[in-house]
Amino acid sequence: MKTQVAIIGSGPSGLLLGQLLHLQGIDTVILEAKSQAYVLSRIRAGVLEQGFVDLLREAKASERMDAEGHVHDGVEFSFGGRTERIDLKGLSGGKTVMVYGQTEVTRDLMAARAKTGATSIYEATDVQLHDFYSDKPRVTFVKDGKTQQLECDYIAGCDGFHGVSRKSVPKDAIKTFERVYPFGWLGVLSETPPVSDELIYANHERGFALCSQRSANLSRYYIQCPLDTNLDEWTDERFWEELKARLPAETAAALVTGPSIEKSIAPLRSFVAEPMKFGNLFLVGDAAHIVPPTGAKGLNLASSDVYTLYHALRKTYQEGRADLLEKYSEICLRRIWKAERFSWWMTSLLHRFDGDEFSQRMQQAELEYYTQSEAGRRTIAENYVGLPYEAVE
Ligand code: FAD
C-alpha cells in the first residue's frame, strides 16, 4: 500500500489534517488503533478558538458546528464571593470562542472523510514506524491478523500522548519538559441546561470548580479533586453538593442537577517535546504536548500544529517549498510555549495548592488585579480566544 502522507491516529489532529490535505489533492491514509465507535465515545474538550473554527470551515466540515455551536463573547471568574466577567469580544478586537464538543467535531470530520472515499484503517494494531530519517518512510501494522505495510513520503504522528510516534524517536534526539500537578479534575456530563450562558471558572477555598457546557441541554461540570479520589465514592448527589458549595450562592441556587451520563477523573499535566520533526516524521497535537485543561487549549493547540503542517506540506507538494517543513518545529513551538504558559498560569491562579497562606493571598491579589485592570482583562481575553497563527512562508 502507498500514500503521500501516512497519518497515525484518528483523533481531531489526524482527521483535520487528512481532510485539509485531501482537499488539496494530497493523498493520505489514516491508521487508528481503536474502533471508530470507541474514538467517538471519548468525552473531551468543548471550547474552540477562532483559528480552529476557521480551519474546520476550510476543511468543509463545519456545517453542523455553524448551525448548532454556541458563540461565546465572554467568560466569568468567581472568587472571594463575587463574579467578574471578561468581555472576550470587546477586549480582543471582536474575537470569540465557539462551544461545540470535541466528540461532535470528530464525528463531523469522520463523516467528511467518509464522503471523500479516502482510506482510514481502524483497529490497526502493532503500528510501527520505520526509516523516517530516509526519503522512503514506511509504517507497518496488523489488521485482521495480517501484517501490512504502508509506504509514504511523510509520516504525521497524530496519535496522542500515549501513541507510538513519539516513542519511536531515538532518545537522544528528543528533549521533554514536564510538570505534573498535585490534583485532578472530577468531571460530570449531564443532560441538563447549563447554569449560565457563559463558562464560570471558580476559585474557592474548597477547591477549583468549572461550569462548562456542550450544548443548550448538555452541561459539563468539573471540581478539583485529590489524585487518589475513588470515583465509586462520588455519587451524583455528592458531586452536585460539592459543586454548589464552590459556586457563588445565586449560581448554586440556579443550578439544574440531573443524573450524570459520564463521570471521570482527569489528571493535570503540562508536557512539551522538542523538536517536533525527526527526518520525515512530524509530531502533531497531544503526541507532542499536553496542557492542563484550565485554559481550554489542548484541542486548540492541536489545531495550530495542523495548520502549520498542512500549509508546509501543501506548499512542498504544490510549490516545491520543502524548506518550510524544516521550520515546522520552531513555528509550532513558539505558539505552544505561550499556550503552555497561559494554561499553567490559569491552573496556578485558580486551584487550591497545599501552599501557605501567603500563596493564597497572592492568588487573591492576582485575581483582583487581572479582573479589575483593563490591561489585565485584555491579557486574559487575548490568550483565551487564542493567539494568532504564524504564517507559514
Ligand atoms: P487524541 O485525541 O488523543 O487522538 C489520538 C488518536 O491516536 C486516538 O484516536 C488514539 O486512539 C490513536 N492512537 C493512539 N496510539 C495509537 C497507535 N499506536 N496506533 C494508531 N493509533 C493510535 N482539551 C481541552 O482543550 N479542554 C478540555 O476540557 C479537555 N479535556 C480533556 C479530557 C481528557 C480526559 C483528555 C485525555 C484530554 C482532554 N483535552 C481537553 C485535551 C484534548 O482532548 C486533546 O488536546 C485533543 O484530543 C488532542 O487531539 P489529538 O488528535 O492530538 O490526540
CSV table of C-alpha atoms and ligand atoms in Angstrom, one decimal:
chain,number,residue,atom,x,y,z
A,1,MET,CA,0.0,0.0,0.0
A,2,LYS,CA,1.3,3.5,-0.8
A,3,THR,CA,0.3,7.1,0.1
A,4,GLN,CA,1.8,10.5,0.2
A,5,VAL,CA,1.2,11.2,3.9
A,6,ALA,CA,0.7,8.4,6.4
A,7,ILE,CA,-1.3,9.7,9.4
A,8,ILE,CA,-1.2,7.8,12.7
A,9,GLY,CA,-4.3,8.4,14.8
A,10,SER,CA,-7.8,9.4,14.0
A,11,GLY,CA,-8.4,12.0,16.7
A,12,PRO,CA,-9.1,15.6,15.8
A,13,SER,CA,-5.4,16.2,14.7
A,14,GLY,CA,-5.3,13.3,12.3
A,15,LEU,CA,-8.8,13.8,10.9
A,16,LEU,CA,-8.4,17.5,10.4
A,17,LEU,CA,-5.0,17.2,8.7
A,18,GLY,CA,-6.3,14.4,6.5
A,19,GLN,CA,-9.3,16.4,5.3
A,20,LEU,CA,-7.3,19.6,4.6
A,21,LEU,CA,-4.7,17.7,2.6
A,22,HIS,CA,-7.3,15.7,0.7
A,23,LEU,CA,-9.0,19.0,-0.4
A,24,GLN,CA,-5.6,20.0,-1.9
A,25,GLY,CA,-5.3,16.7,-3.8
A,26,ILE,CA,-2.8,15.2,-1.4
A,27,ASP,CA,-3.3,11.5,-0.7
A,28,THR,CA,-3.4,10.3,2.9
A,29,VAL,CA,-4.1,7.1,4.8
A,30,ILE,CA,-5.2,7.2,8.4
A,31,LEU,CA,-4.2,4.3,10.7
A,32,GLU,CA,-6.1,4.2,14.0
A,33,ALA,CA,-5.6,1.6,16.8
A,34,LYS,CA,-9.2,1.8,18.2
A,35,SER,CA,-12.6,1.3,16.5
A,36,GLN,CA,-14.5,4.2,15.1
A,37,ALA,CA,-17.2,3.8,17.8
A,38,TYR,CA,-14.5,3.9,20.6
A,39,VAL,CA,-13.0,7.1,19.3
A,40,LEU,CA,-16.4,8.7,19.2
A,41,SER,CA,-17.2,7.6,22.8
A,42,ARG,CA,-14.4,9.8,24.3
A,43,ILE,CA,-15.7,12.9,26.0
A,44,ARG,CA,-13.1,15.6,25.9
A,45,ALA,CA,-12.8,19.3,25.0
A,46,GLY,CA,-15.5,21.7,24.0
A,47,VAL,CA,-14.2,25.3,23.6
A,48,LEU,CA,-12.9,26.1,20.1
A,49,GLU,CA,-10.8,29.1,19.3
A,50,GLN,CA,-11.4,31.2,16.2
A,51,GLY,CA,-8.4,29.6,14.5
A,52,PHE,CA,-9.9,26.1,14.9
A,53,VAL,CA,-13.3,27.3,13.7
A,54,ASP,CA,-11.8,28.8,10.6
A,55,LEU,CA,-9.8,25.6,9.9
A,56,LEU,CA,-12.9,23.4,10.3
A,57,ARG,CA,-14.7,25.7,7.8
A,58,GLU,CA,-11.7,25.4,5.4
A,59,ALA,CA,-11.9,21.6,5.8
A,60,LYS,CA,-15.6,21.8,4.8
A,61,ALA,CA,-16.7,20.0,7.9
A,62,SER,CA,-18.3,23.0,9.8
A,63,GLU,CA,-21.9,22.8,8.7
A,64,ARG,CA,-23.2,21.3,12.0
A,65,MET,CA,-20.9,23.4,14.1
A,66,ASP,CA,-22.1,26.6,12.4
A,67,ALA,CA,-25.7,25.5,13.0
A,68,GLU,CA,-25.5,24.0,16.5
A,69,GLY,CA,-22.4,25.5,18.1
A,70,HIS,CA,-22.7,28.4,20.5
A,71,VAL,CA,-20.6,31.5,20.1
A,72,HIS,CA,-19.4,32.9,23.5
A,73,ASP,CA,-18.4,36.6,23.8
A,74,GLY,CA,-17.3,36.4,27.4
A,75,VAL,CA,-16.2,34.2,30.3
A,76,GLU,CA,-16.7,34.6,34.1
A,77,PHE,CA,-14.4,34.3,37.1
A,78,SER,CA,-15.8,33.8,40.6
A,79,PHE,CA,-13.7,34.3,43.7
A,80,GLY,CA,-14.0,35.9,47.1
A,81,GLY,CA,-17.8,35.8,47.0
A,82,ARG,CA,-18.1,37.8,43.7
A,83,THR,CA,-18.2,37.2,40.0
A,84,GLU,CA,-16.2,39.2,37.4
A,85,ARG,CA,-16.9,38.9,33.6
A,86,ILE,CA,-14.2,39.1,31.0
A,87,ASP,CA,-15.6,40.6,27.8
A,88,LEU,CA,-13.7,38.4,25.3
A,89,LYS,CA,-15.1,40.1,22.2
A,90,GLY,CA,-14.8,43.7,23.4
A,91,LEU,CA,-11.2,43.2,24.7
A,92,SER,CA,-9.8,41.1,21.8
A,93,GLY,CA,-10.9,43.2,18.8
A,94,GLY,CA,-14.0,41.2,18.1
A,95,LYS,CA,-12.8,37.6,18.6
A,96,THR,CA,-14.9,35.0,20.3
A,97,VAL,CA,-14.8,31.3,21.1
A,98,MET,CA,-17.2,28.6,19.9
A,99,VAL,CA,-18.7,26.0,22.3
A,100,TYR,CA,-19.0,22.7,20.3
A,101,GLY,CA,-17.9,19.3,21.7
A,102,GLN,CA,-14.8,17.6,20.5
A,103,THR,CA,-16.9,14.4,20.0
A,104,GLU,CA,-19.0,16.3,17.5
A,105,VAL,CA,-16.0,17.7,15.7
A,106,THR,CA,-14.6,14.2,15.4
A,107,ARG,CA,-18.0,12.9,14.2
A,108,ASP,CA,-18.2,15.6,11.5
A,109,LEU,CA,-14.6,15.1,10.3
A,110,MET,CA,-15.2,11.3,10.1
A,111,ALA,CA,-18.3,11.9,8.0
A,112,ALA,CA,-16.5,14.4,5.7
A,113,ARG,CA,-13.7,11.9,5.2
A,114,ALA,CA,-16.1,9.1,4.5
A,115,LYS,CA,-17.6,11.2,1.7
A,116,THR,CA,-14.2,11.7,0.1
A,117,GLY,CA,-13.5,7.9,0.0
A,118,ALA,CA,-10.1,8.5,1.5
A,119,THR,CA,-8.7,5.4,3.3
A,120,SER,CA,-9.0,5.1,7.1
A,121,ILE,CA,-8.0,1.8,8.7
A,122,TYR,CA,-9.5,1.4,12.2
A,123,GLU,CA,-8.4,-1.3,14.7
A,124,ALA,CA,-4.9,-1.3,13.1
A,125,THR,CA,-2.7,-2.8,15.8
A,126,ASP,CA,1.0,-3.0,16.4
A,127,VAL,CA,1.6,0.1,14.3
A,128,GLN,CA,5.4,0.6,13.8
A,129,LEU,CA,7.3,3.5,12.1
A,130,HIS,CA,10.3,2.7,10.0
A,131,ASP,CA,13.0,4.6,8.1
A,132,PHE,CA,11.6,8.1,8.8
A,133,TYR,CA,15.1,9.6,8.6
A,134,SER,CA,15.2,8.4,4.9
A,135,ASP,CA,13.2,9.6,2.0
A,136,LYS,CA,11.3,6.3,1.9
A,137,PRO,CA,9.5,6.1,5.3
A,138,ARG,CA,7.3,3.1,6.0
A,139,VAL,CA,4.6,2.1,8.5
A,140,THR,CA,3.7,-1.5,9.3
A,141,PHE,CA,0.6,-2.6,11.1
A,142,VAL,CA,-1.6,-5.6,11.8
A,143,LYS,CA,-5.1,-5.6,10.5
A,144,ASP,CA,-7.4,-8.7,10.9
A,145,GLY,CA,-4.3,-10.7,11.9
A,146,LYS,CA,-2.4,-9.9,8.8
A,147,THR,CA,0.8,-7.7,8.8
A,148,GLN,CA,0.6,-4.9,6.2
A,149,GLN,CA,3.0,-2.2,5.0
A,150,LEU,CA,2.3,1.4,4.1
A,151,GLU,CA,4.9,3.3,2.1
A,152,CYS,CA,4.8,7.1,2.1
A,153,ASP,CA,6.7,10.4,1.7
A,154,TYR,CA,5.9,11.7,5.2
A,155,ILE,CA,4.5,10.4,8.5
A,156,ALA,CA,2.3,12.6,10.7
A,157,GLY,CA,2.3,11.3,14.2
A,158,CYS,CA,-1.2,12.4,15.4
A,159,ASP,CA,-1.6,9.6,17.9
A,160,GLY,CA,-1.9,11.5,21.2
A,161,PHE,CA,0.2,11.4,24.4
A,162,HIS,CA,0.3,7.6,24.7
A,163,GLY,CA,0.8,7.0,21.0
A,164,VAL,CA,3.7,5.1,19.2
A,165,SER,CA,5.1,8.0,17.2
A,166,ARG,CA,6.9,10.0,19.9
A,167,LYS,CA,8.2,6.7,21.4
A,168,SER,CA,9.7,5.7,18.0
A,169,VAL,CA,12.1,8.6,18.1
A,170,PRO,CA,15.7,7.9,19.3
A,171,LYS,CA,16.0,9.0,22.9
A,172,ASP,CA,19.0,11.3,22.3
A,173,ALA,CA,17.0,13.2,19.5
A,174,ILE,CA,14.3,14.4,21.8
A,175,LYS,CA,14.0,16.5,24.9
A,176,THR,CA,10.9,16.6,27.1
A,177,PHE,CA,9.7,19.1,29.7
A,178,GLU,CA,7.0,18.2,32.2
A,179,ARG,CA,5.1,19.3,35.2
A,180,VAL,CA,2.5,17.1,36.9
A,181,TYR,CA,0.1,18.9,39.2
A,182,PRO,CA,-0.8,17.5,42.6
A,183,PHE,CA,-4.6,17.2,41.9
A,184,GLY,CA,-7.0,16.2,39.2
A,185,TRP,CA,-10.4,17.2,37.9
A,186,LEU,CA,-13.6,15.2,38.6
A,187,GLY,CA,-15.9,15.8,35.7
A,188,VAL,CA,-19.6,15.1,35.2
A,189,LEU,CA,-21.5,15.3,31.9
A,190,SER,CA,-25.3,15.7,32.4
A,191,GLU,CA,-28.3,16.3,30.1
A,192,THR,CA,-29.3,19.5,31.9
A,193,PRO,CA,-29.4,23.1,30.8
A,194,PRO,CA,-26.1,24.9,31.6
A,195,VAL,CA,-26.3,27.0,34.8
A,196,SER,CA,-25.0,30.1,32.9
A,197,ASP,CA,-24.8,31.3,29.3
A,198,GLU,CA,-21.0,31.6,29.7
A,199,LEU,CA,-18.3,29.4,31.3
A,200,ILE,CA,-17.6,30.1,35.0
A,201,TYR,CA,-14.2,29.5,36.5
A,202,ALA,CA,-14.4,29.4,40.3
A,203,ASN,CA,-11.6,29.9,42.8
A,204,HIS,CA,-12.9,28.7,46.1
A,205,GLU,CA,-11.3,27.7,49.4
A,206,ARG,CA,-12.8,24.1,48.9
A,207,GLY,CA,-11.0,24.0,45.6
A,208,PHE,CA,-11.4,24.9,41.9
A,209,ALA,CA,-14.7,24.4,40.0
A,210,LEU,CA,-15.7,24.9,36.4
A,211,CYS,CA,-19.1,25.3,34.9
A,212,SER,CA,-18.8,24.4,31.2
A,213,GLN,CA,-21.2,23.2,28.5
A,214,ARG,CA,-21.5,21.4,25.2
A,215,SER,CA,-25.0,22.5,24.1
A,216,ALA,CA,-28.3,24.0,25.3
A,217,ASN,CA,-29.1,20.8,27.1
A,218,LEU,CA,-25.7,19.3,27.8
A,219,SER,CA,-23.6,20.5,30.7
A,220,ARG,CA,-20.1,19.7,31.7
A,221,TYR,CA,-19.0,20.5,35.3
A,222,TYR,CA,-15.7,19.9,37.0
A,223,ILE,CA,-14.3,20.1,40.5
A,224,GLN,CA,-10.7,19.9,41.6
A,225,CYS,CA,-10.1,16.6,43.5
A,226,PRO,CA,-7.2,14.8,45.1
A,227,LEU,CA,-5.3,12.5,42.7
A,228,ASP,CA,-6.2,9.4,44.7
A,229,THR,CA,-10.0,10.1,44.5
A,230,ASN,CA,-12.1,7.0,44.2
A,231,LEU,CA,-14.9,7.5,41.6
A,232,ASP,CA,-17.1,5.0,43.4
A,233,GLU,CA,-17.3,7.3,46.4
A,234,TRP,CA,-18.7,10.1,44.3
A,235,THR,CA,-22.5,9.6,43.8
A,236,ASP,CA,-24.2,12.2,41.6
A,237,GLU,CA,-25.7,13.8,44.8
A,238,ARG,CA,-22.3,14.2,46.4
A,239,PHE,CA,-20.9,15.8,43.3
A,240,TRP,CA,-23.7,18.3,42.9
A,241,GLU,CA,-23.5,19.3,46.6
A,242,GLU,CA,-19.7,19.8,46.4
A,243,LEU,CA,-20.1,21.8,43.1
A,244,LYS,CA,-22.7,24.1,44.7
A,245,ALA,CA,-20.5,24.7,47.7
A,246,ARG,CA,-17.8,26.1,45.4
A,247,LEU,CA,-20.1,28.4,43.4
A,248,PRO,CA,-21.5,31.9,44.3
A,249,ALA,CA,-24.8,31.5,46.2
A,250,GLU,CA,-27.1,32.7,43.3
A,251,THR,CA,-25.3,30.4,40.8
A,252,ALA,CA,-25.6,27.4,43.1
A,253,ALA,CA,-29.4,28.2,43.5
A,254,ALA,CA,-29.8,28.3,39.8
A,255,LEU,CA,-28.0,25.0,39.1
A,256,VAL,CA,-30.2,22.4,37.5
A,257,THR,CA,-29.0,18.9,38.5
A,258,GLY,CA,-29.7,15.5,37.0
A,259,PRO,CA,-28.3,12.1,36.5
A,260,SER,CA,-24.7,12.1,35.2
A,261,ILE,CA,-24.2,10.4,31.8
A,262,GLU,CA,-20.5,10.4,32.2
A,263,LYS,CA,-18.2,10.8,35.2
A,264,SER,CA,-14.4,10.6,35.2
A,265,ILE,CA,-11.2,11.8,36.7
A,266,ALA,CA,-8.5,13.5,34.6
A,267,PRO,CA,-5.0,14.2,35.9
A,268,LEU,CA,-3.5,17.6,35.1
A,269,ARG,CA,-0.2,17.8,33.3
A,270,SER,CA,2.0,20.2,31.3
A,271,PHE,CA,4.3,18.5,28.8
A,272,VAL,CA,6.3,19.6,25.7
A,273,ALA,CA,8.6,17.5,23.5
A,274,GLU,CA,11.2,19.3,21.4
A,275,PRO,CA,11.7,19.2,18.5
A,276,MET,CA,8.6,18.0,16.7
A,277,LYS,CA,10.2,17.0,13.4
A,278,PHE,CA,12.5,13.9,13.0
A,279,GLY,CA,13.5,13.5,9.4
A,280,ASN,CA,10.2,12.9,7.7
A,281,LEU,CA,8.2,12.2,10.8
A,282,PHE,CA,6.2,15.1,12.3
A,283,LEU,CA,4.6,15.1,15.8
A,284,VAL,CA,1.2,16.8,15.9
A,285,GLY,CA,-1.1,17.7,18.8
A,286,ASP,CA,-1.1,15.7,22.0
A,287,ALA,CA,1.7,13.5,20.6
A,288,ALA,CA,4.0,16.4,21.2
A,289,HIS,CA,2.4,18.4,24.0
A,290,ILE,CA,-0.2,18.4,26.8
A,291,VAL,CA,-1.7,21.2,28.8
A,292,PRO,CA,-3.8,21.2,31.9
A,293,PRO,CA,-7.4,21.9,30.6
A,294,THR,CA,-7.8,25.1,32.7
A,295,GLY,CA,-7.2,27.4,29.7
A,296,ALA,CA,-9.2,25.2,27.2
A,297,LYS,CA,-6.1,25.0,25.0
A,298,GLY,CA,-5.4,21.3,24.3
A,299,LEU,CA,-7.5,20.8,21.2
A,300,ASN,CA,-6.8,24.3,20.0
A,301,LEU,CA,-3.0,23.7,20.1
A,302,ALA,CA,-3.5,20.5,18.1
A,303,SER,CA,-5.3,22.7,15.5
A,304,SER,CA,-2.4,25.2,15.2
A,305,ASP,CA,0.0,22.4,14.6
A,306,VAL,CA,-2.3,21.0,11.9
A,307,TYR,CA,-2.4,24.5,10.3
A,308,THR,CA,1.4,24.7,10.2
A,309,LEU,CA,1.9,21.2,8.9
A,310,TYR,CA,-0.9,21.4,6.4
A,311,HIS,CA,0.5,24.6,4.8
A,312,ALA,CA,4.1,23.4,4.8
A,313,LEU,CA,3.1,20.1,3.1
A,314,ARG,CA,0.8,21.9,0.7
A,315,LYS,CA,3.5,24.3,-0.4
A,316,THR,CA,6.0,21.4,-0.6
A,317,TYR,CA,3.8,19.4,-3.0
A,318,GLN,CA,2.5,22.4,-5.0
A,319,GLU,CA,5.4,24.8,-5.0
A,320,GLY,CA,8.4,22.7,-4.2
A,321,ARG,CA,8.9,24.6,-0.9
A,322,ALA,CA,10.4,21.7,1.2
A,323,ASP,CA,12.3,24.4,3.2
A,324,LEU,CA,9.0,25.1,5.1
A,325,LEU,CA,8.9,21.7,6.6
A,326,GLU,CA,12.3,22.4,8.2
A,327,LYS,CA,10.6,25.3,10.1
A,328,TYR,CA,7.7,23.2,11.3
A,329,SER,CA,9.1,22.7,14.9
A,330,GLU,CA,10.1,26.2,15.5
A,331,ILE,CA,6.9,27.8,14.2
A,332,CYS,CA,4.7,25.4,16.3
A,333,LEU,CA,6.8,25.6,19.5
A,334,ARG,CA,6.7,29.4,19.6
A,335,ARG,CA,2.9,29.2,20.0
A,336,ILE,CA,2.9,26.1,22.1
A,337,TRP,CA,5.0,27.6,24.8
A,338,LYS,CA,2.8,30.6,25.0
A,339,ALA,CA,-0.3,28.4,25.4
A,340,GLU,CA,1.6,26.3,27.9
A,341,ARG,CA,2.3,29.4,29.9
A,342,PHE,CA,-1.3,30.5,29.8
A,343,SER,CA,-2.6,27.1,30.9
A,344,TRP,CA,-0.1,26.9,33.7
A,345,TRP,CA,-0.9,30.4,34.8
A,346,MET,CA,-4.7,29.7,34.8
A,347,THR,CA,-4.1,26.5,36.8
A,348,SER,CA,-1.9,28.2,39.3
A,349,LEU,CA,-4.3,31.1,39.7
A,350,LEU,CA,-7.5,29.1,40.2
A,351,HIS,CA,-6.6,25.9,42.1
A,352,ARG,CA,-6.1,25.3,45.8
A,353,PHE,CA,-2.5,24.1,46.3
A,354,ASP,CA,-1.2,22.7,49.6
A,355,GLY,CA,0.5,26.1,50.0
A,356,ASP,CA,0.9,28.6,52.7
A,357,GLU,CA,-1.5,31.5,53.3
A,358,PHE,CA,0.9,33.9,51.7
A,359,SER,CA,0.5,32.0,48.3
A,360,GLN,CA,-3.3,32.2,48.7
A,361,ARG,CA,-3.2,35.9,49.3
A,362,MET,CA,-1.1,36.2,46.2
A,363,GLN,CA,-3.7,34.3,44.2
A,364,GLN,CA,-6.4,36.6,45.5
A,365,ALA,CA,-4.4,39.7,44.7
A,366,GLU,CA,-3.7,38.4,41.2
A,367,LEU,CA,-7.4,37.6,40.6
A,368,GLU,CA,-8.3,41.1,41.8
A,369,TYR,CA,-5.6,42.8,39.7
A,370,TYR,CA,-6.3,40.9,36.5
A,371,THR,CA,-10.1,41.3,36.6
A,372,GLN,CA,-10.1,45.0,37.7
A,373,SER,CA,-7.3,46.4,35.5
A,374,GLU,CA,-8.2,46.8,31.8
A,375,ALA,CA,-4.7,45.6,30.9
A,376,GLY,CA,-5.2,42.5,33.0
A,377,ARG,CA,-8.6,41.7,31.4
A,378,ARG,CA,-7.2,42.3,28.0
A,379,THR,CA,-4.3,39.9,28.7
A,380,ILE,CA,-6.8,37.2,29.7
A,381,ALA,CA,-9.1,37.8,26.7
A,382,GLU,CA,-6.2,37.8,24.2
A,383,ASN,CA,-4.9,34.5,25.4
A,384,TYR,CA,-8.3,32.8,26.0
A,385,VAL,CA,-9.6,33.5,22.4
A,386,GLY,CA,-6.2,32.2,21.1
A,387,LEU,CA,-3.1,33.9,19.9
A,388,PRO,CA,-2.8,34.3,16.2
A,389,TYR,CA,-1.4,31.5,14.0
A,390,GLU,CA,2.0,32.3,12.5
A,391,ALA,CA,2.1,32.5,8.7
A,392,VAL,CA,4.0,29.5,7.0
A,393,GLU,CA,6.2,31.2,4.5
B,1,FAD,P1,-6.1,12.4,20.5
B,1,FAD,O1,-7.4,13.0,20.6
B,1,FAD,O2,-5.5,11.8,21.7
B,1,FAD,O3,-6.1,11.3,19.3
B,1,FAD,C1,-5.0,10.4,19.1
B,1,FAD,C2,-5.6,9.2,18.4
B,1,FAD,O4,-4.5,8.3,18.1
B,1,FAD,C3,-6.6,8.4,19.2
B,1,FAD,O5,-7.7,8.2,18.5
B,1,FAD,C4,-5.8,7.1,19.6
B,1,FAD,O6,-6.7,6.0,19.8
B,1,FAD,C5,-4.9,7.0,18.4
B,1,FAD,N1,-3.7,6.2,18.7
B,1,FAD,C6,-3.0,6.2,19.9
B,1,FAD,N2,-2.0,5.3,19.8
B,1,FAD,C7,-2.0,4.8,18.6
B,1,FAD,C8,-1.3,3.8,17.9
B,1,FAD,N3,-0.2,3.2,18.5
B,1,FAD,N4,-1.6,3.5,16.6
B,1,FAD,C9,-2.6,4.1,16.0
B,1,FAD,N5,-3.4,5.0,16.6
B,1,FAD,C10,-3.1,5.3,17.9
B,1,FAD,N6,-8.7,19.8,26.0
B,1,FAD,C11,-9.3,21.0,26.1
B,1,FAD,O7,-9.0,21.9,25.4
B,1,FAD,N7,-10.4,21.1,27.0
B,1,FAD,C12,-10.8,20.0,27.7
B,1,FAD,O8,-11.7,20.1,28.5
B,1,FAD,C13,-10.1,18.8,27.6
B,1,FAD,N8,-10.5,17.7,28.3
B,1,FAD,C14,-9.8,16.6,28.1
B,1,FAD,C15,-10.1,15.4,28.9
B,1,FAD,C16,-9.4,14.2,28.7
B,1,FAD,C17,-9.8,13.0,29.6
B,1,FAD,C18,-8.3,14.2,27.8
B,1,FAD,C19,-7.5,12.9,27.7
B,1,FAD,C20,-8.0,15.3,27.1
B,1,FAD,C21,-8.7,16.5,27.2
B,1,FAD,N9,-8.4,17.6,26.5
B,1,FAD,C22,-9.1,18.8,26.7
B,1,FAD,C23,-7.3,17.6,25.5
B,1,FAD,C24,-7.9,17.4,24.1
B,1,FAD,O9,-8.9,16.4,24.1
B,1,FAD,C25,-6.7,16.9,23.2
B,1,FAD,O10,-5.8,18.0,23.2
B,1,FAD,C26,-7.1,16.5,21.8
B,1,FAD,O11,-7.8,15.3,21.9
B,1,FAD,C27,-5.8,16.3,21.0
B,1,FAD,O12,-6.1,15.7,19.8
B,1,FAD,P2,-5.1,14.7,19.1
B,1,FAD,O13,-5.8,14.3,17.8
B,1,FAD,O14,-3.8,15.3,19.0
B,1,FAD,O15,-5.0,13.5,20.1
